[in-house]
Amino acid sequence: MMSKLELKEDRMLEVQFVGDDDVLNHILDREAGAKLKKERTQLLVNTKKIIKKPEYDLEEDDQEVLKDQNYVEVLGRDIQESLKNGSAADGGNKVYSFQNRKHSEKMAKLASELAKTPRKNVSLSLKNDPEIINIPQCSKGHSASDNVQLKNNDKSEFLSTAPSGLKKRLIVPRSHSDSESEYSTSNSEDDDGVAQENEEDTNEVILNQKIPSQNRAVSAPVCKETPSKKMKRDKTSDLVEEYFEAHSSSKVLTSDRTLQKLKRAKLDQQTLRNLLSKVSPSFSAELKQLSQQYEQLFHKWMLQLRLGFNIVLYGLGSKRDLLERFRTTVLQDSIHVVINGFFPGISVKSILNSITEEVLNHMGTFRSVLDQLDWIVNKFKEDSSLELFLLIHNLDSQMLRGDKSQQIIGQLSSLRNIYLIASIDHLNAPLMWDHAKQSLYNWLWYETTTYSPYTEETSYENSLLVKQSGSLPLSSLIHVLRSLTPNARGIFRLLIKYQLDNLDNPSYIGLSFQDFYQQCREAFLVNSDLTLRAQLTEFRDHKLIRTKKGTDGVEYLLIPVDNGTLRDFLEREEEES
Amino acid sequence: MATSSVSKGCFVFKPNFKKRKISVPVEDYFNKGKNESEDSKLRFETYQLIWQQMKSETERLQEELNKNLFDSLIEFLRKSYSGFQKSSRDWGCQIKLREIPTAALILDMKHFLQKLVSQLMMDCCVDEETKEGSIQVAQKKTHCSMDSLSSWYTNVTRKTDPKMPRKKRTSSSQWQSPPVVLILKDMESFTTKVLQDFIIISSQHLHEFPLILIFGIATSPIIIHRLLPHAVSSLLCIELFQSLSCKEHLTTVLDKLLLTTQFPFKLSEKVLQILTNIFLYHDFSIQNFIKGLQLSLLEHFYSQPLSVLCCNLPEAKRRINFLSDNQCENIRRLPSFRRYVEKQASEKQVALLTNERFLKEEIQSLLENLHVYHSNYFLVLRCLHQFTSSLPKYPLGRQIRELYCTCLEKNIWDSEEYVSALQLLRMLAKDELMTILQKCFKIFKSTSEKQLGSTAKRIEEFLAQFQNLDEAKEEEDTSGSLSKGLQKTDLYHLQKSLLEMKELRRTNKKQTRFEVLREKVVNFIDSLVREYLLPPETQPLHEVVYFTAGHTLREHLNAAPRIALHTALNNPYYYLKNEALKSEEGCIPNVAPDICIAYKLHLECSRLINLVDWSEAFATVVTAAEKMDADSATSEERNEIIHARFIRAVSELELLGFIKPTKQKTDHVARLTWGGC
């Protein structure tokens, strides 16, 4: 920047016959005034200029607009100061930046990297290498120092060295290609470029494909550090493009493999727990230290709660145990309500009910939730000796995150003699609260990163890989069918087989009742359509089948269980018989 | 655990009655936190006292600031009410009657309206609650109509008229049939249809149901026309009231709470910056600003044992006598005090470090000095602000808070902005300078400080001199040297001649008398600044009254949960401080907690993630990590366990909101965050 500035000024000196006044002022300024680097102050030194330029008056209001830098200095988190807070100066960039297109092998690649060099830390992937980061930066002329460097060095030489650096970097991951090829085999929608990357192909091809994408990927995080405004604009437009690029195609570049192919598919909650109990937790000493650190805050929390603040805990890891310890150590002598936000059946109504019924011993009913709230508020306002602590685990849970619920809880918490201490976990939890709610809550934020597993919190939700109780997995299928008559089992097997036969038929909507009846008769399973109907009713009660009316008005029968489970079931049946 | 159940989510714990009686007083929590707590009780009491004072001061301020608005609003209500009465007699005004008097309030402060309501309830005899009650009654009947409302109204007025139960206070005969004032707190959030219908209907019934509307508007008055079509808004007779902008409000609050010696508690530059920045960038909420102030006050008294001396001067002097040995030690340990001691003569040093009584006496005088320093500081600060606040481009900021921050941070005269401000001051016109001087004179006159009393006198002298200047009408000889035309020359000659000219100027500085005087004034101000606007760090014992821990404030008020989450997942070493976890930026060791590994892997994916691939990648990493520990036989069970760990990590990520299940493709999850490269 400095060099540029000086360059400009030099050029101004070269101009010879400018208006004499201007030249005079200009030179006088440079000699008399202390050299002021900042633009605005430099302009100030000259009165004539001020008089000449009326826009200064217009700009007066702009003065109130505060400078970005100022903001960053004060509120941006710098590491050395707030040691307790998660800071990572550029951490925000990573979370907030746009998504860009990624190749499907990246994860496998990373995994193998992490695995192969276990103790030594591998740099994540290519883009973390400083050498590569520099390339787009320089060529775009982003930072000042590089600009200078560019001028000093022979330009062509610099550019010619760059690709060779890149080449080196690109060769490195190829050493892992053996393990990667295994993953890439089943990829469906892969484009050729990626496939080529894994196989040893000519360097040039890869380079040509790689450089532009790499540039883009790298330039985003790098640009963030440079302050210039123009740069920022560049960057954002870049990011926007990236975003749309990533979302433009509906193609999803992931492999087609499914969990069915893996033998261990879904575990149920109990086995999961049993298995996990065998894992010895790592870093227990450090974790204990962390939690001890937080426990020292208990008294401070109490003090702040009593003084009218409410406390919200955030950070990675379950805060349930911590709050539980808080409860048992300091809250034993006061009335308190513990609310498990993660409990699927929780609602504001139940919270209010437990306050009115159990805390205030009120047996009446209320017309609406708002009425109930009003009643509670009045009760607490009347009797100032009444005190109540509310502990809410997961204030941001599915059931409580609604606007109305938050409003009501906020109103409760704004009462002088109701003290609220809550925990939040979701990434976007603070978005629940607008200004009005925040002022109701009057939060003090405390970071309590515990790293403890969310055992209780996740046990209720229908997790992705945990067997869902709503659907019918294999074991329950077997269980139900065992209780049926052999004939009924035969009928069901017929339907399964038919459904599996029609696996590839995309327009398959089910087996029509008439056809089914015909097939069952032929297999000597039923003798009248009444018996079949009775049987089907029983299936339906067990949620084994579903009926659907087709476009022609005929009833179609379908088993709402995925085909893999059905096939497993058939195999099992055959083994047994 | 007592608080986990599959059948309910709320657990009430009531201690038995006897125990509950002994509720722990708040101040107990104040001292229990710290192991060795000095004078904690006294500190807590001081905190309570100062906070109460500050709170009542802000409340008083707010009331004062809103007084004008209140008055004009009430005047409006009165006027429109009398309008009702007149028109009910005069049938000619029947058409006009259709217009509902409306006040549109443009508000910057949120809690303002609540106050308004309470005030109105006292002034007008409209009882909001009874009105609500009637609406509830109407709702019960399930047909809520304007007729029932107006009949209720006549009932109520008839009932209250003879008895005058709660009207006593304003029972002037004027208020015979009081209007119903309806306050719509947040006009923007109403459904337009409801609002329109309501206005149309009530305008029809206006003769039997006198209604006055008050809209609270947070944005701009145009919103009324946007929400209501012309047909509806023509039914309203709108008058606009504008409340004070919140920035001005902030300025007054700062002025009265911080830029004064009334409250001993002070904020350091960092803290003040944080608070004002939260205000300006995040919420524009005075309430939050006050909350921040309260928190810093609390933190100060909680964490600084010597804050016991942070009270008014006579009380502090009294308390010094009761300081324990421990506290004396604390004082000796203060960096500012140590610096002070080092400057003293050696005998005095020894005395200060060993003799408690001598120390206490010294502290007394130091505290007194600090007090004097502050009272001078704010005077000079205000004075300087008078000078700089009108300069073009505001090199030192337009608001006094900006100037204050700079002064707190460093020696202001070292800053470039100050230099350029002085340069600008040297160019001020006479009348400008005089008005500023007059204002400064008023500032200094307002206090009776001994040291600065002479300052006021000097300013007065300056003023008088300027006046004399006027009368003298001194002839000004025009220096012809400048007007000497510049001929076209080449660059070298131009430069040369310019240099010569400059030299010339410097040597025969022929200044007018005004210029000389102006120079004097500027120098005088400069000397004042250099003498009195020293940053507080230079003062011994400044730690007693200045709260400096800005980071705690930021942590608790302006937290960044997303960043904390990201750091915890991305760099576990930051929290766990285990050497095994140490890594370069962007990498993660494979022994890291499961969720970190899963997170790191998922960052490599785009919108959708294949669970199988993910789980295999996870297994690869975890297996490698375990092999390091013990090369046990790879059994099926171990794989099962790893799978279970993966499931746990994935469901935790789902809970945290990084992924969600999707039906786009089998066994895939969708990423909910962007990027992560």
CSV table of C-alpha atoms in Angstrom, one decimal, chain A residues 2 117-118 144 146 151 241 246 297 322 378-379 382 387 435 438 462 503 506 513 529 556:
chain,number,residue,atom,x,y,z
A,2,MET,CA,2.7,2.4,1.0
A,117,THR,CA,0.3,-40.9,9.7
A,118,PRO,CA,-1.1,-41.4,13.0
A,144,ALA,CA,0.7,-5.1,-0.7
A,146,ASP,CA,3.3,-9.3,-2.6
A,151,LYS,CA,7.8,-5.8,-9.0
A,241,GLU,CA,-20.5,-17.5,-7.6
A,246,ALA,CA,-22.3,-25.7,-5.8
A,297,LEU,CA,-18.5,-20.6,38.7
A,322,LEU,CA,-23.0,-29.8,34.8
A,378,ASN,CA,-49.5,-12.1,39.1
A,379,LYS,CA,-48.8,-14.7,41.7
A,382,GLU,CA,-47.8,-10.5,44.6
A,387,GLU,CA,-38.7,-17.8,44.6
A,435,HIS,CA,-34.3,-8.0,20.6
A,438,GLN,CA,-33.3,-11.0,24.5
A,462,ASN,CA,-35.1,-40.8,16.1
A,503,LEU,CA,-38.5,-54.4,-7.7
A,506,PRO,CA,-40.9,-48.1,-11.3
A,513,PHE,CA,-56.7,-57.5,-4.2
A,529,ASP,CA,-62.1,-63.8,-0.3
A,556,TYR,CA,-53.6,-52.3,-4.1
